[in-house]
CSV table of C-alpha atoms and ligand atoms in Angstrom, one decimal:
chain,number,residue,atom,x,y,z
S,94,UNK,CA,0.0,0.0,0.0
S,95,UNK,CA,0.9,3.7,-0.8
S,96,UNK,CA,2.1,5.8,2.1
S,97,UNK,CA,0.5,9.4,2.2
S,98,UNK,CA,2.7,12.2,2.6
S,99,UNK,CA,4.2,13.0,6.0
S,100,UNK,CA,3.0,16.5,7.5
S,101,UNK,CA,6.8,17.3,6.9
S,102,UNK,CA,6.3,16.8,2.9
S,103,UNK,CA,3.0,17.8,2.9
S,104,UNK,CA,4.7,21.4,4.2
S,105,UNK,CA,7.4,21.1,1.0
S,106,UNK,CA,4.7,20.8,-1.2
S,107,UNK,CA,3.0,23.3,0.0
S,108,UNK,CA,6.4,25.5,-0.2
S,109,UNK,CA,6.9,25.0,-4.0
S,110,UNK,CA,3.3,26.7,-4.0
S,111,UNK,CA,3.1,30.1,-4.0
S,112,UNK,CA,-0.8,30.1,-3.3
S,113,UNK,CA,-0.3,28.0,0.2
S,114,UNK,CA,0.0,30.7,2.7
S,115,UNK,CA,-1.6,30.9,6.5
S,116,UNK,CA,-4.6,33.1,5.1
S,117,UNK,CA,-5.9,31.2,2.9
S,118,UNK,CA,-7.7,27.7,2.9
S,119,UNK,CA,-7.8,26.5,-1.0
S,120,UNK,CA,-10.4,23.4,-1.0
S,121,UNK,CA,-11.9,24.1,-4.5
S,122,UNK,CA,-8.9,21.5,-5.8
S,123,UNK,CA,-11.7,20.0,-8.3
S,124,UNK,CA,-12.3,23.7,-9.3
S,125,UNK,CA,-9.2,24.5,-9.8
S,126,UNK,CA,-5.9,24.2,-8.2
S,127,UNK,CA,-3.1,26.2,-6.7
S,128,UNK,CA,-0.5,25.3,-9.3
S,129,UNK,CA,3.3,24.8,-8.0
S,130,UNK,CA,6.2,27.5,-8.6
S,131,UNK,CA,7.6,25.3,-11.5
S,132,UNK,CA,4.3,26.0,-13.7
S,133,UNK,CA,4.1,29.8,-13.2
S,134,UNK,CA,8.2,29.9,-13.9
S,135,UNK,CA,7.5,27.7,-17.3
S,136,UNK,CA,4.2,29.8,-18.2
S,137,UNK,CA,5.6,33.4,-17.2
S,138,UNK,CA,9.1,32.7,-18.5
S,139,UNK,CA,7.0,31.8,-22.1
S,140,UNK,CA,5.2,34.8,-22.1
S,141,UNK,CA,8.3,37.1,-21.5
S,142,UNK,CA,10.0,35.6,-23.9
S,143,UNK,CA,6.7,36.3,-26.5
S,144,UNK,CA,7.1,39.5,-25.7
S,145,UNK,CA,10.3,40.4,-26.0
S,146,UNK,CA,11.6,38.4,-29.5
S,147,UNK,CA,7.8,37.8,-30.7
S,148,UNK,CA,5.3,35.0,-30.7
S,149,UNK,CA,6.5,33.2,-33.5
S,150,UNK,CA,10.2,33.0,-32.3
S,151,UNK,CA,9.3,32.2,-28.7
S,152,UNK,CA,7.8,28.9,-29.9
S,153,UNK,CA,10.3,28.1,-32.1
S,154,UNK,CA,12.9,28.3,-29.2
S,155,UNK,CA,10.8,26.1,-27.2
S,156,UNK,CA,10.2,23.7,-30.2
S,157,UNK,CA,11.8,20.9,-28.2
S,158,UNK,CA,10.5,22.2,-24.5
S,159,UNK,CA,6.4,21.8,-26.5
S,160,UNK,CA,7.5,18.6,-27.7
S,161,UNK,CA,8.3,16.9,-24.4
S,162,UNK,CA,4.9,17.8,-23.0
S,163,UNK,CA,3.6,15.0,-25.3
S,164,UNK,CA,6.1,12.4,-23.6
S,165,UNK,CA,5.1,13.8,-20.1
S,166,UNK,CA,1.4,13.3,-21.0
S,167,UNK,CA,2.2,10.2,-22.3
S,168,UNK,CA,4.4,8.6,-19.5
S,169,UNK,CA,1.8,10.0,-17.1
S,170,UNK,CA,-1.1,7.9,-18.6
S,171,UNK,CA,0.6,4.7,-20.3
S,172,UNK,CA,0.6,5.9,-23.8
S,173,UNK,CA,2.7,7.1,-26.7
S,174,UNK,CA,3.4,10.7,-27.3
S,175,UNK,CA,1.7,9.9,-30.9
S,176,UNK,CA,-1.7,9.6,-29.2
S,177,UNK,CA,-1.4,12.6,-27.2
S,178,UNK,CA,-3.4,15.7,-28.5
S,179,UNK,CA,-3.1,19.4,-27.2
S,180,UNK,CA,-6.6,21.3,-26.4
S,181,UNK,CA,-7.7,24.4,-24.6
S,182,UNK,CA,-9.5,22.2,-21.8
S,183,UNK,CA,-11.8,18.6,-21.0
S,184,UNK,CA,-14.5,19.6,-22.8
S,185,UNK,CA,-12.6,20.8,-25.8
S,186,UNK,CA,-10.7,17.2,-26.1
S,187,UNK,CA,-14.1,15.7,-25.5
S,188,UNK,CA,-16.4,16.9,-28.3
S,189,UNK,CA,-12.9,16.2,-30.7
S,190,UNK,CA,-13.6,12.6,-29.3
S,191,UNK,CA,-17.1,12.8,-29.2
S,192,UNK,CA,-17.9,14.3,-32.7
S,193,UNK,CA,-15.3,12.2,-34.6
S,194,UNK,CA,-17.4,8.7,-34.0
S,195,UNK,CA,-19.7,7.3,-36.3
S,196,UNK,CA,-23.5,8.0,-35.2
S,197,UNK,CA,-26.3,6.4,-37.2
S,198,UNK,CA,-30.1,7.1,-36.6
S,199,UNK,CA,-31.6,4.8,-33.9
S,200,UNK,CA,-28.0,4.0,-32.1
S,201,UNK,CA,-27.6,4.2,-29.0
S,202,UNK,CA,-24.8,6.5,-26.7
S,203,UNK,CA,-24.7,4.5,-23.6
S,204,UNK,CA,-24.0,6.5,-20.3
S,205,UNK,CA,-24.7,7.0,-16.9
S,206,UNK,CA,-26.1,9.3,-14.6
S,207,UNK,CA,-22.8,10.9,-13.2
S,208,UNK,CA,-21.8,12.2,-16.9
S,209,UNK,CA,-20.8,15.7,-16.9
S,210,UNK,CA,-23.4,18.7,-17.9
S,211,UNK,CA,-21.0,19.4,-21.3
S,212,UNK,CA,-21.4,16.2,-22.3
S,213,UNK,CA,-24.8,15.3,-21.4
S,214,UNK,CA,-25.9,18.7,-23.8
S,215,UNK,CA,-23.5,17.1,-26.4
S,216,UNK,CA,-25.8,13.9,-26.7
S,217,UNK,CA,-29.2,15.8,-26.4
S,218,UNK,CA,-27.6,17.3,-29.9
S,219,UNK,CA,-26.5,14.4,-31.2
S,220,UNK,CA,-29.8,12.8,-30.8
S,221,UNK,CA,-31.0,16.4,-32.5
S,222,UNK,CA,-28.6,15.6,-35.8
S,223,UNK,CA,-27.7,12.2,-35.8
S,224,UNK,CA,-31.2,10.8,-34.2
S,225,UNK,CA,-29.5,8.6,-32.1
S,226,UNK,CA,-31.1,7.8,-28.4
S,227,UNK,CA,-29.9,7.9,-25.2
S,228,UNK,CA,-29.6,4.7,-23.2
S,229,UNK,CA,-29.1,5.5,-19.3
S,230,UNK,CA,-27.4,3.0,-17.6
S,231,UNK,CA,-28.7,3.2,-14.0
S,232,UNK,CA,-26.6,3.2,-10.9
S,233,UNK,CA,-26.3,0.5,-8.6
S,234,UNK,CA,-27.0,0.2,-4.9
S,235,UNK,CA,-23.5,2.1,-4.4
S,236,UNK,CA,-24.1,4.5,-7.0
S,237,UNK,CA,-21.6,3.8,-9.2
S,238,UNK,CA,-22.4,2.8,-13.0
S,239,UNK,CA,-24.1,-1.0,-12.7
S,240,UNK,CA,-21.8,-3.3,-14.6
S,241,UNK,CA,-24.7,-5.5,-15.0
S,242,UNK,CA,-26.9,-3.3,-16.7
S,243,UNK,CA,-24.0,-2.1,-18.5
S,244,UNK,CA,-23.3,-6.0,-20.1
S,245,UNK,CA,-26.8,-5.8,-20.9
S,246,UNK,CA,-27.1,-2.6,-22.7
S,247,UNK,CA,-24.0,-3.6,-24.6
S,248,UNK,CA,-25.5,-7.4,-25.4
S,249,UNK,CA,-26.3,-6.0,-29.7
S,250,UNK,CA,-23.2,-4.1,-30.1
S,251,UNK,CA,-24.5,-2.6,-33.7
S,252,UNK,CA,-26.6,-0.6,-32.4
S,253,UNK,CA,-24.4,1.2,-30.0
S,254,UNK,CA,-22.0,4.4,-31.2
S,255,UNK,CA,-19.8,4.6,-27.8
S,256,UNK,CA,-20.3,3.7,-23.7
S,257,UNK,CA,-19.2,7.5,-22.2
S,258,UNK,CA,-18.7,7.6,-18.7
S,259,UNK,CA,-17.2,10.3,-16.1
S,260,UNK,CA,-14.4,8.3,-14.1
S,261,UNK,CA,-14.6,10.7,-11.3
S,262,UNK,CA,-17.4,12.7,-11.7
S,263,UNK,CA,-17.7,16.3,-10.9
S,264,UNK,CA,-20.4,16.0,-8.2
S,265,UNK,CA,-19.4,13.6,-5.8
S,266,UNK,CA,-16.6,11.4,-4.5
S,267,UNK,CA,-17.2,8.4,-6.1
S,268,UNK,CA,-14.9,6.6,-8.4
S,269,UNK,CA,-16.6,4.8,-11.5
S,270,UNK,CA,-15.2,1.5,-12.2
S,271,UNK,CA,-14.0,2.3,-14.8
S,272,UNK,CA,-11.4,-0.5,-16.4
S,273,UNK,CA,-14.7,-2.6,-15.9
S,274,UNK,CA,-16.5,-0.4,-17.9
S,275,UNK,CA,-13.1,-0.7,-20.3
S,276,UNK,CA,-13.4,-4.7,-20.5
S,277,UNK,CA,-17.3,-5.0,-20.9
S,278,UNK,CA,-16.9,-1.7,-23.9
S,279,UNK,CA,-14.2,-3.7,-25.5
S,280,UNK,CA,-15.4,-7.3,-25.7
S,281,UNK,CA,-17.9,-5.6,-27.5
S,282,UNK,CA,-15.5,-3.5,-29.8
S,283,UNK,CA,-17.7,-0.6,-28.6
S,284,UNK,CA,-15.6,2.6,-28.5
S,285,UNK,CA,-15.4,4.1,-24.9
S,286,UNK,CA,-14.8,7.3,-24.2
S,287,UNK,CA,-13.3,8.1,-20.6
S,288,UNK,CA,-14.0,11.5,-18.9
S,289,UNK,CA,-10.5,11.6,-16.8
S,290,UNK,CA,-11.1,15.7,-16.2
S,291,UNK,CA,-11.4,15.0,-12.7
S,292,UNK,CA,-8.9,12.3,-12.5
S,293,UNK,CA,-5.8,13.5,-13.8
S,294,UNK,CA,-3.3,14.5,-11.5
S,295,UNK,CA,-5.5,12.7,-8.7
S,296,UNK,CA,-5.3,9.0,-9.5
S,297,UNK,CA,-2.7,6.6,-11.4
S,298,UNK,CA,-3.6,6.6,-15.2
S,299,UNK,CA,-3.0,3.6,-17.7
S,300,UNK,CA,-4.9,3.6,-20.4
S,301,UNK,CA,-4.3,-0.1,-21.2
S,302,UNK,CA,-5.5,-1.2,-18.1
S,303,UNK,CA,-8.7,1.7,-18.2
S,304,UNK,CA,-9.2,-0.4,-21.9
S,305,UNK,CA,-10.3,3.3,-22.7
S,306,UNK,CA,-10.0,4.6,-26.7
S,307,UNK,CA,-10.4,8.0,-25.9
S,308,UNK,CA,-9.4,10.1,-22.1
S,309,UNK,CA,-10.4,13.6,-21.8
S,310,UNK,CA,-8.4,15.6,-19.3
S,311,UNK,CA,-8.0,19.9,-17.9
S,312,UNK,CA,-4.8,21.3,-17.0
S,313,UNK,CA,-6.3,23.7,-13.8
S,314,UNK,CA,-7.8,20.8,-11.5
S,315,UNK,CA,-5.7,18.1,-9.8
S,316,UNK,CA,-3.2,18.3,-12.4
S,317,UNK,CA,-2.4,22.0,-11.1
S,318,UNK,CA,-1.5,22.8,-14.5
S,319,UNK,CA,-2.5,26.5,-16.1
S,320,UNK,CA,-6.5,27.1,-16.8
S,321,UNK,CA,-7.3,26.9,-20.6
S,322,UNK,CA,-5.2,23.5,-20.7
S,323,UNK,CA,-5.8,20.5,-21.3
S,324,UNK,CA,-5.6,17.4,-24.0
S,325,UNK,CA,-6.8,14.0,-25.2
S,326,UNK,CA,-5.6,10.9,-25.5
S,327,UNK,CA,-6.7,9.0,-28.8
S,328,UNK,CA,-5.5,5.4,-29.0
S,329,UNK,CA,-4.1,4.5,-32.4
S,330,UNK,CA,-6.3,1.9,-33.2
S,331,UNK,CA,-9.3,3.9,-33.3
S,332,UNK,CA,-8.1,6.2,-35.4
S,333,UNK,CA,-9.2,4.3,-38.5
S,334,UNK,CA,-13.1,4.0,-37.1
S,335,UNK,CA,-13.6,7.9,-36.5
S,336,UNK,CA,-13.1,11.1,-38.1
S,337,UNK,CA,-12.3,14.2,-36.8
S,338,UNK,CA,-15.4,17.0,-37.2
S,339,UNK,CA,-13.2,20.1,-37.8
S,340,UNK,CA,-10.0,20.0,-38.8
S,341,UNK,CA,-7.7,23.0,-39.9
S,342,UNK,CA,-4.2,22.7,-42.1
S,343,UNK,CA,-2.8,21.6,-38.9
S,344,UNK,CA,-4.8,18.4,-38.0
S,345,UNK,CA,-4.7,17.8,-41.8
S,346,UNK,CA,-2.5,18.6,-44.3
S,347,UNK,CA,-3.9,20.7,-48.0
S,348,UNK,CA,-1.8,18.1,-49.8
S,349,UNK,CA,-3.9,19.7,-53.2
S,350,UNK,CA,-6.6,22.3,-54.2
S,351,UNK,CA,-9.0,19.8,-53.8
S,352,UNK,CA,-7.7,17.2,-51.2
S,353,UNK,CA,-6.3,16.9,-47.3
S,354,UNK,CA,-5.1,13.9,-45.6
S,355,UNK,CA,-6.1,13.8,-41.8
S,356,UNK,CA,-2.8,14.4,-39.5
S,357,UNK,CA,-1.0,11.2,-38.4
S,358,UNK,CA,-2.1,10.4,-34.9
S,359,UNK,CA,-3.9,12.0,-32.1
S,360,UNK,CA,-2.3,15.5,-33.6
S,361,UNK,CA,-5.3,15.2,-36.2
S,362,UNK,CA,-7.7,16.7,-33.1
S,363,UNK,CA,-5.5,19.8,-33.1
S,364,UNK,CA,-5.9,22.8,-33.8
S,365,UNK,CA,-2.7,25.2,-35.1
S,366,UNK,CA,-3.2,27.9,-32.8
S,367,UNK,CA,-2.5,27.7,-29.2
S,368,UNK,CA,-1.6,29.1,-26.0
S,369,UNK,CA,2.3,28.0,-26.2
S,370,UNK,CA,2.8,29.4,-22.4
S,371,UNK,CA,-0.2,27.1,-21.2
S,372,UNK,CA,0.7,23.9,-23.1
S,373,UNK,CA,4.5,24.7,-21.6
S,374,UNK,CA,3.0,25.5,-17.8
S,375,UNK,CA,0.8,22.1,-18.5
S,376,UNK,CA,3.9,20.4,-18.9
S,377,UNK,CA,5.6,21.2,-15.8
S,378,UNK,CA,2.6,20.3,-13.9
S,379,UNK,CA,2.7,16.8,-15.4
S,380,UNK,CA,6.3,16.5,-14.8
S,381,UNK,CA,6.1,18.3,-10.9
S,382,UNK,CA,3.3,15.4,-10.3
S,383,UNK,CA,5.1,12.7,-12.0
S,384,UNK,CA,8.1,13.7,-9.5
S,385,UNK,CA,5.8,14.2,-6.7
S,386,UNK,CA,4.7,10.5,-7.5
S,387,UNK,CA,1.2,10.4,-8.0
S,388,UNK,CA,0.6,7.7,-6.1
S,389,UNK,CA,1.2,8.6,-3.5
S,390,UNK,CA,-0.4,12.1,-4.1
S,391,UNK,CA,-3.7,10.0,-4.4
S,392,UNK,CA,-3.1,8.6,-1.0
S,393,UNK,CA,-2.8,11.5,0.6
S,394,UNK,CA,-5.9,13.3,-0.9
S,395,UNK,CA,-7.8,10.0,0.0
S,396,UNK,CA,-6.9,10.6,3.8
S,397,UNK,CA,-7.5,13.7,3.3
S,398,UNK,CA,-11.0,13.6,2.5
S,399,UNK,CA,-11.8,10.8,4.6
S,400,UNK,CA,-10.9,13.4,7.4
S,401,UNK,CA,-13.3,15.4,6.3
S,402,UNK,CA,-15.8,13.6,5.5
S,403,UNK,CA,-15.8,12.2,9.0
S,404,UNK,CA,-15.9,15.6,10.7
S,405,UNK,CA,-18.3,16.7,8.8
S,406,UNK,CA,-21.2,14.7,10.1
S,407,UNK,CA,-19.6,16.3,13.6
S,408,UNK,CA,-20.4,19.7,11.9
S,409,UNK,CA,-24.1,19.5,11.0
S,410,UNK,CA,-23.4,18.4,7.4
S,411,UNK,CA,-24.5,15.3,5.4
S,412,UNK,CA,-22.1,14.3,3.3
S,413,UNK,CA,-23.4,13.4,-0.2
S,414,UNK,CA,-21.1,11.0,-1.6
S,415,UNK,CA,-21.9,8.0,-3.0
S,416,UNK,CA,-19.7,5.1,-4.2
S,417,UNK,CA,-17.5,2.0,-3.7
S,418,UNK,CA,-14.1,3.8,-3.8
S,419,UNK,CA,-14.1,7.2,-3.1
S,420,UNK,CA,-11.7,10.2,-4.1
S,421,UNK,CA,-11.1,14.2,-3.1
S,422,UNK,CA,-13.8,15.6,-3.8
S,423,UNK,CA,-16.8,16.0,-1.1
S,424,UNK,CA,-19.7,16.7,-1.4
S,425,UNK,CA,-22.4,17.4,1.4
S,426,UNK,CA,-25.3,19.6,2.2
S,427,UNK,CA,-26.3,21.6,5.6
S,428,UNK,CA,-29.8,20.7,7.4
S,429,UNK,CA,-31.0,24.4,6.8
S,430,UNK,CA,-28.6,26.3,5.1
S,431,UNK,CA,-28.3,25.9,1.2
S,432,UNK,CA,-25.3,25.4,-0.1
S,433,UNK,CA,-25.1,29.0,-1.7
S,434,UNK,CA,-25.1,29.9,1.8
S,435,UNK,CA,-22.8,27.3,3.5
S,436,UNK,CA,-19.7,28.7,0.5
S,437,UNK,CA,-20.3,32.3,1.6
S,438,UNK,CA,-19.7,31.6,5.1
S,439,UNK,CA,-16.8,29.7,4.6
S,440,UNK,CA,-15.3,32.2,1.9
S,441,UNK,CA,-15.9,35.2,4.3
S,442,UNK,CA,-13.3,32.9,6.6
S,443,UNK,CA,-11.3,32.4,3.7
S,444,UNK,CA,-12.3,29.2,2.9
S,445,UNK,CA,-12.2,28.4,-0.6
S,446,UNK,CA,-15.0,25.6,-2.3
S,447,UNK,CA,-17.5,25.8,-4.2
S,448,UNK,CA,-21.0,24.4,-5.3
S,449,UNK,CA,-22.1,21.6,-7.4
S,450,UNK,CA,-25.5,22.9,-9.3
S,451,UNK,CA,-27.8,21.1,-11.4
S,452,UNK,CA,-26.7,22.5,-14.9
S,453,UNK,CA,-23.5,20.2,-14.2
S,454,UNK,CA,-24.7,16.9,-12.9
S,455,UNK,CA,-29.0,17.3,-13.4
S,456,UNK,CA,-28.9,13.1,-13.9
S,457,UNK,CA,-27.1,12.5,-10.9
S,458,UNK,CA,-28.9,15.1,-8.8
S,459,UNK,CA,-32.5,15.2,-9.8
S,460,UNK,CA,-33.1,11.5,-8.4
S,461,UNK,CA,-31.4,11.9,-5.4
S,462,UNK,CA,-34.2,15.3,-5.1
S,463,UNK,CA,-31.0,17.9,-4.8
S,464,UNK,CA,-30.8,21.0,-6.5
S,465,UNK,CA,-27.2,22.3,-5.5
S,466,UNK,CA,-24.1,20.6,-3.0
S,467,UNK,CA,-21.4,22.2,-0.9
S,468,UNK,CA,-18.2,20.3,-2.9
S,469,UNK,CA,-14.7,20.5,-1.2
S,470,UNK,CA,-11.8,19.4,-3.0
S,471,UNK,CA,-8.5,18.3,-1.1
S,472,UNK,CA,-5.0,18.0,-2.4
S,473,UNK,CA,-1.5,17.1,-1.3
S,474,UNK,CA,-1.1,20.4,0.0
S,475,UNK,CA,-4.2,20.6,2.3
S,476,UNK,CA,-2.9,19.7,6.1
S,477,UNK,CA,-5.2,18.5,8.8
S,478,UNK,CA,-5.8,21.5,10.3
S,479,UNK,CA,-7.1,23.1,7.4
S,480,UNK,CA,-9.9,20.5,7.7
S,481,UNK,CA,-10.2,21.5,11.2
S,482,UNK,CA,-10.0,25.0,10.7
S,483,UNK,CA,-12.4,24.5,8.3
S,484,UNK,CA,-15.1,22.2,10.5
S,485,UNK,CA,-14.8,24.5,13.1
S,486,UNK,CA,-16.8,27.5,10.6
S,487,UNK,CA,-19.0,24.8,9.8
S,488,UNK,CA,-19.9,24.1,13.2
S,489,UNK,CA,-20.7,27.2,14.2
S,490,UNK,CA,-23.3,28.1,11.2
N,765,PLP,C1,-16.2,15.4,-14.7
N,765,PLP,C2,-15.9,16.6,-15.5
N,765,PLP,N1,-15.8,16.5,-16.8
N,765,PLP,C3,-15.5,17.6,-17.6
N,765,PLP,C4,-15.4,18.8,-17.1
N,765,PLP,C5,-15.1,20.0,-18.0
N,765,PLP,O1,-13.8,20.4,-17.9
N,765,PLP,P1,-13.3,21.8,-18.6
N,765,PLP,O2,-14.0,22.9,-17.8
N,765,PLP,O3,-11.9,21.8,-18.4
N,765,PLP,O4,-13.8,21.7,-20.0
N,765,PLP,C6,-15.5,19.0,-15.7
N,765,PLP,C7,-15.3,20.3,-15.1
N,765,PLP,O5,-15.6,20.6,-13.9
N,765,PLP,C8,-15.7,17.9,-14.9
N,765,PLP,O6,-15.8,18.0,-13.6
């Protein structure tokens, strides 16, 4: 088993941050993160050097730096640097996913409940263009995706386009099982798209054993990486079943007035214009959690929130998670206050968190009859008495 961080290395990592001070408690980590020194000294230095010898030249004098962001990516996850695509954030290296698969009328998208808001709109318009249905694989008794229900749904494989699912979804701190998912969507040669946005940086990543043919991931949550970051993962042996929606002469190549060829590998998802500073910021985030060791990352965040989830029953909360195996983000709710409420207290204490509301999880929520959650998000920099300084403002609302 992985040992969490000591309190002595949980105080280093909080000393290569520059956001970890006394004054401030940051538990909006599933929000976005307080990114390490390294990233704000990769992004910066970029964008001084932009400025001073011009865009253009900056990026070609960080041609190599750019390129090893693609083996970071890669190492982090299990892949090749071929399969890695840049984007400007999850749901922009979804939709690339998303909208490249095959869709015919009457097929199904099979997901479930905890599926992100973005993603849930992007199959209410598929179903509007493609007039495929919805097939909403219920939770089971621990509310996780039923694997049951999923074999079923996936028992006439023609007549499904892809299994989505959110591995760690954003409203709650449940863990979908997701290389289960992987086995059941690949004895079917279904493709399955895997939601890692709230994963990355938290949990160890192989694709091969997730079975996964596409991973969406941000840069700004666990990952501590720059906002307006993030990338996808497209294995290579899917890239003869899809096709990319919207490509520009960077994802394909104008070979002739009247003919492009698609990109070789993931790049084909790209676009030419990007944020060089961010991609470069991404990729010292990757590399500071790679050296960090991100199992042991995930260990700590797991004690972590099991600390707080414990206190807060203590504090007059419920907490709202559901799930086998649980992760760093909590969710709860206060007997009278609503959660609007329960955030503004805590941010007049300095408290950082924020709320879950129904425009981002409406499957999950509406059946369990909420409309809004209080969602905490720990990291390897939040120390125990953080959480208590923190249950103490929630015990005296
Ligand atoms: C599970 C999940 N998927 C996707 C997203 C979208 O990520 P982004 O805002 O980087 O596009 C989020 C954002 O909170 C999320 O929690």
């Amino acid at each position: 088993m992985t040992t969490p961080f000591t309190d002595r290395e949980v105080a280093e990592n909080r000393g290569a941050t520059p956001g970890c001070t006394d004054d401030l408690v940051h538990l909006n980590h599933a929000g976005s993160s307080l990114p390490p020194q390294v990233v704000l000294d990769a992004q910066i230095g970029h964008l001084r050097r932009e400025a001073t010898i011009g865009g253009y030249e900056a990026a070609a004098e960080a041609v190599d730096r750019s390129a090893a962001v693609y083996d970071s990516i890669a190492t982090m996850i299990g892949a090749s640097a071929k399969e890695i695509a840049r984007t400007e954030h999850a749901t922009a290296a979804w939709n690339a996913a998303f909208w490249s698969i095959p869709m015919a009328p009457g097929q199904r998208i099979i997901t479930h409940d905890h599926d992100y808001g973005a993603n849930w709109v992007a199959f209410l318009r598929a179903a509007e263009v493609h007039g495929v249905e919805i097939d909403r694989v219920p939770s089971d008794v621990h509310g996780q995706i039923d694997l049951e229900r999923l074999a079923t749904a996936l028992e006439h494989p023609d007549e499904v386009a892809l299994v989505s699912l959110a591995w760690i979804p954003t409203s709650g701190g449940l863990v979908n099982p997701a290389a289960q998912v992987g086995a059941l969507a690949n004895a079917a040669e279904v493709p399955f798209l895997l939601d890692a946005c709230q994963a990355a940086g938290q949990v160890e990543i192989d694709v091969d054993e997730l079975g996964c043919d596409f991973l969406s991931a941000t840069g700004r949550k666990f990952l501590r990486g720059p906002r307006g970051t993030g990338f996808l993962y497209a294995r290579e042996s899917i890239l003869d079943r899809v096709t990319p929606s919207h490509p520009d002469h960077h994802g394909a190549d104008w070979v002739s007035m009247d003919r492009f060829e698609y990109a070789d590998g993931a790049r084909r998802f790209e676009y030419w214009e990007h944020d060089h500073a961010g991609w470069l910021g991404l990729g010292a985030a990757v590399d500071h959690a790679l050296e960090l060791d991100i199992a042991r990352v995930h260990a700590t965040i797991d004690e972590r929130a099991e600390q707080l989830r414990r206190g807060l029953d203590d504090a007059g909360m419920t907490v709202q998670d559901t799930g086998v195996e649980r992760c760093g983000i909590v969710t709860s709710t206060h007997r009278s206050l609503s959660p609007a409420e329960v955030a503004d207290r805590l941010t007049k204490a300095s408290i950082n968190v924020s709320t879950t509301m129904l425009g981002s999880a409406r499957a999950d929520l509406e059946p369990r009859g909420l409309t809004s959650m209080v969602r905490m998000s720990v990291h390897c920099t939040t120390t125990s008495d953080e959480i208590d300084r923190t249950l103490d403002v929630l015990r005296s609302l």
